[in-house]
Amino acid sequence: MSTCATLRGAAALKSLRRTRGWSLADTARALIDTARRLGQPLDSSVPSVQRSVARWESAKHPILPSDRYQLLLAHLYARGTDGHVALGPGSDFAELLDALAHLGEAGNRLSELRALLVRTATDDGSGLLALLGPTTRLSMAAALADPARVDDVLLADVTTAVGDVNAQVGSLPFARLQLLLAPVIESCRRLLTGGVPEPLLPELRTVAAQAYTLAGRLAFETRDDQASHALYAAATATAGQLDDRWRRAVVHMSHALVTLYSTPGLDSARRLVDAAVRDARTGDSVRVRARAHALQAEVAARSGAERHAQTALSLAWYDIDRESDTGTGPAATSFSADHLRGFEGLRELYVGDAAVAHDFFAGSAAALGPARERVQRAIISTDQALACIRLDAPESAATLLHTCIDSAASTGGRVPAPRLRRARKELRPWRREDFVADLDDHLIDVLGS
C-alpha cells in the first residue's frame, strides 16, 4: 500500500468525523457508546480511544483500525445524522469502506463488513431503504414526483442496489431480502408508467426486469406463488421490450426453476425452458445459452429422455468452452463449468450411473464456495445424498442431509425442501437405524417437519 493511498484514507476518516461535527473526544465517546449498545463494551477510557482515533487520522504515519474498531466504526457511520441506516452510494458508510481500503484493508474483509451491516439493517427493521444512499433517496423521490428527472446516475445506483440484494442470497433469509428489494420494485413500477426520457428507457427496463425476476424468485421462496407469478409476468413483459434477448431468457430460466418445484409435472417448466433456449440462441450471451441448454438437459433427464438430455448437455459444454475461448461476454458470471457439472450429475442420477452422479455432485458442490452459492450447494448436496442412497451408502447420505437441513433453515429456501423429503423417503429401508432417527430429529427441530 503506497504512502499516498494511506494518507488519503486518513484524510477521509478525518473528513467523515468533521462532517458529523465531532471532535476526537466526541468520536471516542461515540465509539464507546456504540460498543456498549452492541453488548461489547470497550475496556478503554475516552482518552485512550481518542489516541487511537488520532493515529488512524495521522497526517504522517496513519494506521489501519483493528478489526474490532472497524466493526464499531461501521456501526457508527452506517446510521446517518437523520437516524436512518444508509449503506448505499454516497453514504457515510460507503465513504468509511473507501477510507479503510486506502488504509490497506483487504477487499474480502470489507465485503464481509458490508454483508454484516446489511444483516444488521434487517435485524432492526430499518433495512427498507438501507441500500439506497442518502443522495439516491433524494434523487429517487424527485424522480417519482417528476420522471423526467431520472438520470444515468440514479439508474446506476438502483442497479447496484439490486445487485447488492442478489449478492446476499445465501447469507440472509429470503424474507429479509424481500424487505430490501421492496422499494426498488415499487419505484420501477411507478417510473415505467411513463415520463422517463426515451434514451434512458432501455436501462430502466433492464434494471426493472432484473428486480422483478429476483423478486419473483424471493416470493416463490417465501411461498407466495401468486405474487411470484405476477412478478415473473412483469419481468417477462419488461425484458421482452429489450433488444438483448438473453435478458428475457434469464427471466424464463428463473421462472422455469420455480415452476419445476411448485407445479406438478414437467410440462409447464419444459415450455419455459424451451422459450429460454429460443431467446438465448438469438442473444449475445454464450454463458446464458449454456445455462439454458443445461436446464433443458435437466428437464429431459427427469422425464427419462436420456438421448435428449445428453444432446442438451453437449450443447451446454460447447457454449461454455466457446465462451472461455472468446473471453467474457454479457452475464459472464451467471453460470460456470462448476454449475454445469451439477447438471451432469443430474443426468447420471436420473438416466445413468449413480456412482458417476455422486462424483459430479461432489466436485460441483466443493467448487461452489461463496455465500451466494449456498442455496445451490445445498441443492446439489441433497442430490448427492440421493446418489449415496442408490449406492447403498445411507449413512453417508444422512451426513450430507444434516448439512443441507441447516442450510435450508438459515436461508428459508424452498427448493431444497422437496429434495430433502424425497431423500428421507428413500431412507425408509433404514428407518430403524439410529442415523435415520437422528436425521428425523434434526428435521423436526430445525424445519418442523
Coordinates of C-alpha atoms in Angstrom, one line a residue:
M1 CA 0.0 0.0 0.0
S2 CA 1.5 3.4 -1.1
T3 CA 2.0 6.2 1.4
C4 CA -0.2 8.4 -0.8
A5 CA -3.1 5.9 -0.5
T6 CA -2.8 5.6 3.3
L7 CA -2.7 9.4 3.7
R8 CA -5.8 9.6 1.5
G9 CA -7.5 7.1 3.8
A10 CA -6.5 9.0 6.9
A11 CA -7.8 12.2 5.4
A12 CA -11.1 10.5 4.5
L13 CA -11.6 9.4 8.1
K14 CA -10.9 12.9 9.4
S15 CA -13.4 14.3 6.9
L16 CA -16.1 11.9 8.0
R17 CA -15.6 12.9 11.6
R18 CA -15.6 16.6 10.9
T19 CA -18.7 16.3 8.7
R20 CA -20.5 15.0 11.7
G21 CA -19.2 17.9 13.7
W22 CA -17.3 15.7 16.1
S23 CA -14.0 16.3 17.9
L24 CA -11.6 13.5 18.5
A25 CA -13.1 13.1 22.0
D26 CA -16.6 13.1 20.6
T27 CA -15.7 10.3 18.3
A28 CA -14.1 8.3 21.1
R29 CA -17.3 8.7 23.2
A30 CA -19.4 7.7 20.2
L31 CA -17.3 4.5 19.7
I32 CA -17.6 3.6 23.4
D33 CA -21.3 4.1 23.3
T34 CA -21.6 2.0 20.2
A35 CA -19.6 -0.8 21.8
R36 CA -21.9 -0.7 24.8
R37 CA -25.0 -0.7 22.6
L38 CA -23.7 -3.8 20.8
G39 CA -23.1 -5.6 24.1
Q40 CA -19.3 -5.5 23.5
P41 CA -18.1 -2.7 25.9
L42 CA -14.6 -1.4 25.5
D43 CA -12.3 -1.7 28.4
S44 CA -10.7 1.7 27.5
S45 CA -11.1 5.2 28.6
V46 CA -12.1 8.1 26.4
P47 CA -8.5 9.5 26.2
S48 CA -7.2 6.0 25.2
V49 CA -9.8 5.6 22.4
Q50 CA -9.2 9.2 21.4
R51 CA -5.5 8.5 20.9
S52 CA -6.4 5.6 18.6
V53 CA -8.7 7.8 16.5
A54 CA -5.8 10.3 16.2
R55 CA -3.4 7.6 15.0
W56 CA -5.9 6.5 12.3
E57 CA -6.1 10.1 11.0
S58 CA -2.4 10.9 11.3
A59 CA -1.1 13.1 8.5
K60 CA 2.3 11.4 8.8
H61 CA 2.0 7.7 9.7
P62 CA -1.6 6.7 9.8
I63 CA -2.5 3.1 10.9
L64 CA -5.4 0.8 10.0
P65 CA -8.0 0.4 12.7
S66 CA -8.1 -3.0 14.2
D67 CA -10.9 -5.4 13.3
R68 CA -12.9 -4.6 16.4
Y69 CA -12.6 -0.8 15.8
Q70 CA -13.6 -1.3 12.1
L71 CA -16.8 -3.0 13.3
L72 CA -17.5 -0.2 15.7
L73 CA -16.8 2.4 13.0
A74 CA -19.1 0.6 10.6
H75 CA -22.0 0.6 13.0
L76 CA -21.3 4.2 13.9
Y77 CA -21.3 5.5 10.3
A78 CA -23.9 3.2 9.0
R79 CA -26.6 5.3 10.7
G80 CA -26.8 8.8 9.3
T81 CA -27.4 12.0 11.2
D82 CA -31.1 11.6 10.4
G83 CA -31.2 8.3 12.3
H84 CA -31.7 6.1 9.3
V85 CA -29.4 3.3 8.2
A86 CA -27.7 4.1 4.9
L87 CA -25.3 1.7 3.2
G88 CA -25.6 2.8 -0.4
P89 CA -23.5 5.0 -2.7
G90 CA -22.8 8.4 -1.2
S91 CA -23.5 7.3 2.4
D92 CA -21.0 7.8 5.2
F93 CA -20.7 4.0 5.5
A94 CA -19.6 3.8 1.8
E95 CA -17.1 6.6 2.5
L96 CA -15.8 4.6 5.5
L97 CA -15.2 1.5 3.4
D98 CA -13.3 3.5 0.8
A99 CA -11.2 5.0 3.6
L100 CA -10.4 1.6 5.1
A101 CA -9.5 0.3 1.6
H102 CA -7.0 3.2 1.2
L103 CA -5.5 2.4 4.6
G104 CA -4.8 -1.2 3.5
E105 CA -7.8 -3.3 4.4
A106 CA -8.4 -6.3 2.1
G107 CA -11.4 -6.3 -0.2
N108 CA -12.8 -9.6 1.2
R109 CA -12.8 -8.2 4.7
L110 CA -14.6 -5.1 3.6
S111 CA -17.2 -7.3 1.8
E112 CA -17.7 -9.2 5.0
L113 CA -18.1 -6.0 6.9
R114 CA -20.7 -4.7 4.5
A115 CA -22.6 -8.0 4.5
L116 CA -22.7 -7.9 8.3
L117 CA -24.2 -4.4 8.3
V118 CA -26.8 -5.4 5.7
R119 CA -27.9 -8.2 8.1
T120 CA -28.0 -5.8 11.0
A121 CA -30.1 -3.4 9.0
T122 CA -32.8 -6.1 8.5
D123 CA -32.4 -7.2 12.1
D124 CA -33.8 -4.0 13.5
G125 CA -36.3 -3.4 10.7
S126 CA -34.5 -0.4 9.2
G127 CA -33.4 -2.1 6.0
L128 CA -36.2 -0.9 3.7
L129 CA -34.0 1.9 2.2
A130 CA -30.7 0.9 3.6
L131 CA -29.1 0.0 0.2
L132 CA -30.2 3.4 -1.3
G133 CA -27.7 6.1 -0.2
P134 CA -29.0 9.4 1.0
T135 CA -28.3 11.1 -2.3
T136 CA -30.1 8.3 -4.1
R137 CA -33.1 8.6 -1.9
L138 CA -33.5 12.3 -2.6
S139 CA -32.9 11.6 -6.4
M140 CA -35.5 8.8 -6.4
A141 CA -38.0 11.0 -4.5
A142 CA -37.6 13.7 -7.1
A143 CA -37.8 11.3 -10.0
L144 CA -41.0 9.7 -8.7
A145 CA -42.5 13.2 -8.5
D146 CA -41.2 14.0 -12.0
P147 CA -40.0 11.0 -14.0
A148 CA -38.3 13.4 -16.5
R149 CA -35.6 13.9 -13.8
V150 CA -34.4 10.3 -14.0
D151 CA -30.7 10.2 -15.0
D152 CA -27.9 7.7 -15.6
V153 CA -26.6 8.1 -12.1
L154 CA -29.9 7.2 -10.4
L155 CA -30.3 4.1 -12.6
A156 CA -26.8 3.0 -11.9
D157 CA -27.4 3.3 -8.2
V158 CA -30.6 1.3 -8.4
T159 CA -28.8 -1.4 -10.4
T160 CA -26.2 -1.5 -7.7
A161 CA -28.9 -1.9 -5.0
V162 CA -30.5 -4.8 -6.9
G163 CA -27.0 -6.4 -7.2
D164 CA -26.4 -6.0 -3.5
V165 CA -29.7 -7.8 -2.7
N166 CA -28.8 -10.6 -5.1
A167 CA -25.4 -10.9 -3.6
Q168 CA -27.0 -11.6 -0.2
V169 CA -28.8 -14.7 -1.3
G170 CA -27.5 -17.5 0.9
S171 CA -26.4 -15.1 3.6
L172 CA -29.8 -13.6 4.6
P173 CA -33.3 -15.2 5.0
F174 CA -35.4 -14.7 1.8
A175 CA -38.0 -12.8 3.8
R176 CA -35.4 -10.2 4.7
L177 CA -34.2 -9.9 1.1
Q178 CA -37.8 -9.1 0.1
L179 CA -37.7 -6.3 2.6
L180 CA -34.6 -4.8 1.0
L181 CA -35.9 -5.1 -2.6
A182 CA -39.4 -3.7 -1.9
P183 CA -38.6 0.0 -2.5
V184 CA -36.8 -0.8 -5.8
I185 CA -39.8 -2.8 -7.1
E186 CA -42.2 -0.1 -6.3
S187 CA -40.0 2.6 -7.8
C188 CA -39.5 0.7 -11.0
R189 CA -43.2 0.1 -11.4
R190 CA -44.0 3.8 -11.0
L191 CA -41.3 5.0 -13.3
L192 CA -42.3 2.6 -16.0
T193 CA -45.8 4.1 -16.2
G194 CA -44.4 7.0 -18.3
G195 CA -42.4 10.2 -18.3
V196 CA -38.9 8.9 -18.2
P197 CA -36.6 10.3 -21.0
E198 CA -36.7 8.0 -24.0
P199 CA -32.9 7.3 -24.2
L200 CA -33.0 6.0 -20.6
L201 CA -35.8 3.6 -21.1
P202 CA -33.6 0.6 -22.1
E203 CA -31.5 1.0 -18.9
L204 CA -34.7 1.4 -16.7
R205 CA -36.3 -1.7 -18.3
T206 CA -33.1 -3.7 -17.8
V207 CA -32.9 -3.0 -14.1
A208 CA -36.6 -3.4 -13.7
A209 CA -36.5 -6.8 -15.3
Q210 CA -33.7 -7.8 -13.0
A211 CA -35.5 -6.6 -10.0
Y212 CA -38.8 -8.3 -10.9
T213 CA -37.0 -11.6 -11.7
L214 CA -35.2 -11.6 -8.3
A215 CA -38.4 -10.6 -6.5
G216 CA -40.3 -13.4 -8.3
R217 CA -37.8 -15.9 -7.0
L218 CA -37.9 -14.4 -3.5
A219 CA -41.7 -14.6 -3.5
F220 CA -41.6 -18.2 -4.5
E221 CA -39.1 -19.0 -1.7
T222 CA -41.4 -17.5 0.8
R223 CA -44.3 -19.5 -0.6
D224 CA -46.3 -16.6 -2.1
D225 CA -46.9 -18.2 -5.5
Q226 CA -49.5 -15.7 -6.7
A227 CA -47.1 -12.8 -6.2
S228 CA -44.3 -14.8 -7.8
H229 CA -46.4 -15.5 -10.9
A230 CA -47.3 -11.8 -11.2
L231 CA -43.7 -10.6 -10.8
Y232 CA -42.4 -13.1 -13.4
A233 CA -45.1 -11.9 -15.8
A234 CA -43.9 -8.3 -15.3
A235 CA -40.3 -9.4 -15.7
T236 CA -41.1 -11.2 -18.9
A237 CA -43.0 -8.3 -20.4
T238 CA -40.4 -5.8 -19.4
A239 CA -37.5 -7.9 -20.7
G240 CA -39.4 -8.5 -23.9
Q241 CA -39.1 -4.8 -24.7
L242 CA -35.3 -5.0 -24.8
D243 CA -33.1 -5.7 -27.8
D244 CA -30.9 -8.1 -25.8
R245 CA -33.0 -11.3 -25.9
W246 CA -30.7 -13.1 -23.5
R247 CA -32.2 -11.0 -20.7
R248 CA -35.7 -12.5 -21.3
A249 CA -34.0 -15.9 -21.4
V250 CA -32.7 -15.3 -17.9
V251 CA -36.3 -14.5 -16.8
H252 CA -37.6 -17.6 -18.4
M253 CA -35.0 -19.8 -16.7
S254 CA -35.6 -18.4 -13.2
H255 CA -39.4 -18.9 -13.8
A256 CA -38.8 -22.4 -15.0
L257 CA -36.9 -23.4 -11.9
V258 CA -39.6 -22.1 -9.5
T259 CA -42.3 -23.8 -11.7
L260 CA -40.4 -27.1 -11.5
Y261 CA -40.8 -27.1 -7.8
S262 CA -44.3 -25.6 -7.4
T263 CA -46.3 -27.1 -10.3
P264 CA -47.0 -30.9 -10.7
G265 CA -45.5 -32.5 -13.8
L266 CA -42.8 -31.2 -16.2
D267 CA -44.9 -29.6 -19.0
S268 CA -45.0 -26.1 -17.6
A269 CA -41.3 -26.0 -16.8
R270 CA -40.4 -27.5 -20.1
R271 CA -42.3 -24.8 -22.0
L272 CA -40.4 -22.1 -20.1
V273 CA -37.1 -23.8 -20.6
D274 CA -37.7 -24.2 -24.4
A275 CA -38.6 -20.5 -24.5
A276 CA -35.4 -19.6 -22.7
V277 CA -33.4 -21.7 -25.2
R278 CA -35.0 -19.9 -28.2
D279 CA -34.3 -16.5 -26.7
A280 CA -30.8 -17.4 -25.6
R281 CA -29.9 -18.7 -29.1
T282 CA -30.7 -15.2 -30.6
G283 CA -29.0 -13.3 -27.7
D284 CA -25.4 -12.2 -27.2
S285 CA -24.6 -14.1 -24.0
V286 CA -23.0 -17.5 -24.7
R287 CA -23.0 -18.2 -20.9
V288 CA -26.8 -17.7 -20.7
R289 CA -27.1 -20.0 -23.7
A290 CA -25.1 -22.7 -21.9
R291 CA -27.3 -22.4 -18.8
A292 CA -30.5 -22.7 -20.9
H293 CA -29.2 -25.9 -22.5
A294 CA -28.3 -27.3 -19.1
L295 CA -31.8 -26.7 -17.8
Q296 CA -33.1 -28.3 -20.9
A297 CA -31.0 -31.3 -20.1
E298 CA -32.3 -31.5 -16.6
V299 CA -36.0 -31.5 -17.7
A300 CA -35.2 -34.2 -20.3
A301 CA -33.4 -36.3 -17.7
R302 CA -36.2 -36.0 -15.2
S303 CA -38.6 -37.3 -17.9
G304 CA -36.3 -40.2 -18.8
A305 CA -35.2 -38.8 -22.2
E306 CA -31.6 -39.9 -22.0
R307 CA -30.6 -39.0 -25.6
H308 CA -32.2 -35.6 -25.4
A309 CA -30.5 -34.9 -22.1
Q310 CA -27.1 -35.8 -23.5
T311 CA -27.6 -33.7 -26.6
A312 CA -28.5 -30.6 -24.5
L313 CA -25.5 -31.1 -22.2
S314 CA -23.2 -31.4 -25.1
L315 CA -24.5 -28.1 -26.4
A316 CA -24.0 -26.5 -22.9
W317 CA -20.4 -27.7 -22.8
Y318 CA -19.8 -26.4 -26.3
D319 CA -21.1 -23.0 -25.2
I320 CA -19.0 -23.0 -22.0
D321 CA -15.9 -23.9 -23.9
R322 CA -16.6 -21.4 -26.6
E323 CA -17.1 -18.6 -24.1
S324 CA -13.8 -19.4 -22.4
D325 CA -12.1 -19.2 -25.7
T326 CA -13.6 -15.9 -26.8
G327 CA -13.4 -14.1 -23.5
T328 CA -16.1 -12.8 -21.2
G329 CA -19.5 -11.6 -22.5
P330 CA -22.8 -10.4 -21.1
A331 CA -23.8 -12.2 -17.9
A332 CA -20.4 -14.0 -17.8
T333 CA -20.5 -14.7 -14.1
S334 CA -24.0 -16.2 -14.0
F335 CA -23.1 -19.8 -14.9
S336 CA -19.9 -21.7 -14.8
A337 CA -18.4 -25.1 -15.6
D338 CA -18.8 -25.9 -11.9
H339 CA -22.5 -25.4 -12.1
L340 CA -22.7 -27.5 -15.3
R341 CA -21.0 -30.4 -13.5
G342 CA -24.0 -30.4 -11.2
F343 CA -26.3 -30.8 -14.2
E344 CA -24.1 -33.7 -15.5
G345 CA -24.7 -35.3 -12.1
L346 CA -28.5 -34.9 -12.5
R347 CA -28.4 -36.6 -15.9
E348 CA -26.4 -39.5 -14.4
L349 CA -28.8 -39.7 -11.4
Y350 CA -31.9 -40.0 -13.5
V351 CA -30.8 -41.9 -16.6
G352 CA -27.2 -43.0 -15.9
D353 CA -24.8 -44.3 -13.3
A354 CA -25.3 -43.2 -9.6
A355 CA -21.6 -43.5 -8.9
V356 CA -20.7 -41.1 -11.7
A357 CA -23.5 -38.8 -10.5
H358 CA -22.1 -38.8 -7.0
D359 CA -18.7 -37.7 -8.2
F360 CA -20.1 -35.0 -10.4
F361 CA -22.2 -33.7 -7.4
A362 CA -19.3 -33.8 -5.0
G363 CA -17.0 -31.8 -7.4
S364 CA -19.6 -29.2 -8.2
A365 CA -20.6 -28.7 -4.5
A366 CA -17.0 -28.3 -3.4
A367 CA -16.4 -25.7 -6.1
L368 CA -19.3 -23.5 -5.2
G369 CA -17.8 -21.7 -2.3
P370 CA -19.2 -18.2 -1.9
A371 CA -22.2 -17.5 0.3
R372 CA -24.1 -16.5 -2.9
E373 CA -23.9 -20.2 -4.0
R374 CA -25.0 -21.6 -0.6
V375 CA -28.5 -22.4 -1.8
Q376 CA -27.3 -24.1 -5.0
R377 CA -24.7 -26.0 -3.0
A378 CA -27.4 -27.3 -0.7
I379 CA -29.5 -28.4 -3.7
I380 CA -26.5 -30.3 -5.2
S381 CA -25.6 -31.9 -1.9
T382 CA -29.1 -33.2 -1.5
D383 CA -28.9 -34.7 -4.9
Q384 CA -25.5 -36.2 -3.9
A385 CA -27.2 -37.8 -0.9
L386 CA -29.7 -39.5 -3.3
A387 CA -26.8 -40.9 -5.2
C388 CA -25.3 -42.2 -2.0
I389 CA -28.6 -44.0 -1.1
R390 CA -28.6 -45.7 -4.5
L391 CA -25.0 -46.7 -3.9
D392 CA -26.1 -48.4 -0.7
A393 CA -24.3 -45.8 1.5
P394 CA -27.2 -44.5 3.6
E395 CA -25.1 -43.2 6.5
S396 CA -23.1 -41.0 4.1
A397 CA -26.3 -39.7 2.7
A398 CA -27.6 -38.8 6.2
T399 CA -24.4 -36.9 6.9
L400 CA -24.9 -34.8 3.8
L401 CA -28.5 -34.2 4.6
H402 CA -27.7 -32.8 8.0
T403 CA -25.7 -30.0 6.3
C404 CA -28.5 -29.4 3.8
I405 CA -31.1 -29.1 6.6
D406 CA -29.0 -26.4 8.3
S407 CA -28.6 -24.5 5.0
A408 CA -32.3 -24.7 4.2
A409 CA -33.2 -23.4 7.7
S410 CA -30.7 -20.5 7.6
T411 CA -32.0 -19.1 4.3
G412 CA -35.6 -20.2 4.4
G413 CA -35.1 -21.7 1.0
R414 CA -38.0 -23.6 -0.5
V415 CA -36.2 -25.6 -3.3
P416 CA -34.1 -27.9 -1.0
A417 CA -37.2 -28.9 1.0
P418 CA -38.8 -31.3 -1.6
R419 CA -35.4 -32.8 -2.3
L420 CA -34.9 -33.4 1.4
R421 CA -38.3 -35.1 1.7
R422 CA -37.6 -37.3 -1.3
A423 CA -34.2 -38.3 0.1
R424 CA -35.8 -39.1 3.5
K425 CA -38.4 -41.3 1.8
E426 CA -35.6 -43.2 0.1
L427 CA -34.1 -43.9 3.5
R428 CA -37.1 -45.8 4.7
P429 CA -35.4 -49.2 4.4
W430 CA -33.1 -48.0 7.2
R431 CA -35.8 -46.2 9.3
R432 CA -34.9 -48.3 12.4
E433 CA -31.3 -47.2 12.3
D434 CA -30.0 -44.6 14.7
F435 CA -28.6 -42.4 12.0
V436 CA -32.1 -42.1 10.4
A437 CA -33.6 -41.3 13.8
D438 CA -31.0 -38.6 14.3
L439 CA -31.9 -37.2 10.9
D440 CA -35.6 -37.1 11.7
D441 CA -34.9 -35.3 15.0
H442 CA -32.9 -32.7 13.1
L443 CA -35.7 -32.2 10.5
I444 CA -38.3 -31.7 13.2
D445 CA -36.1 -29.5 15.4
V446 CA -35.0 -27.2 12.5
L447 CA -37.7 -27.4 9.8
G448 CA -40.6 -28.6 11.9
S449 CA -41.3 -31.5 9.5

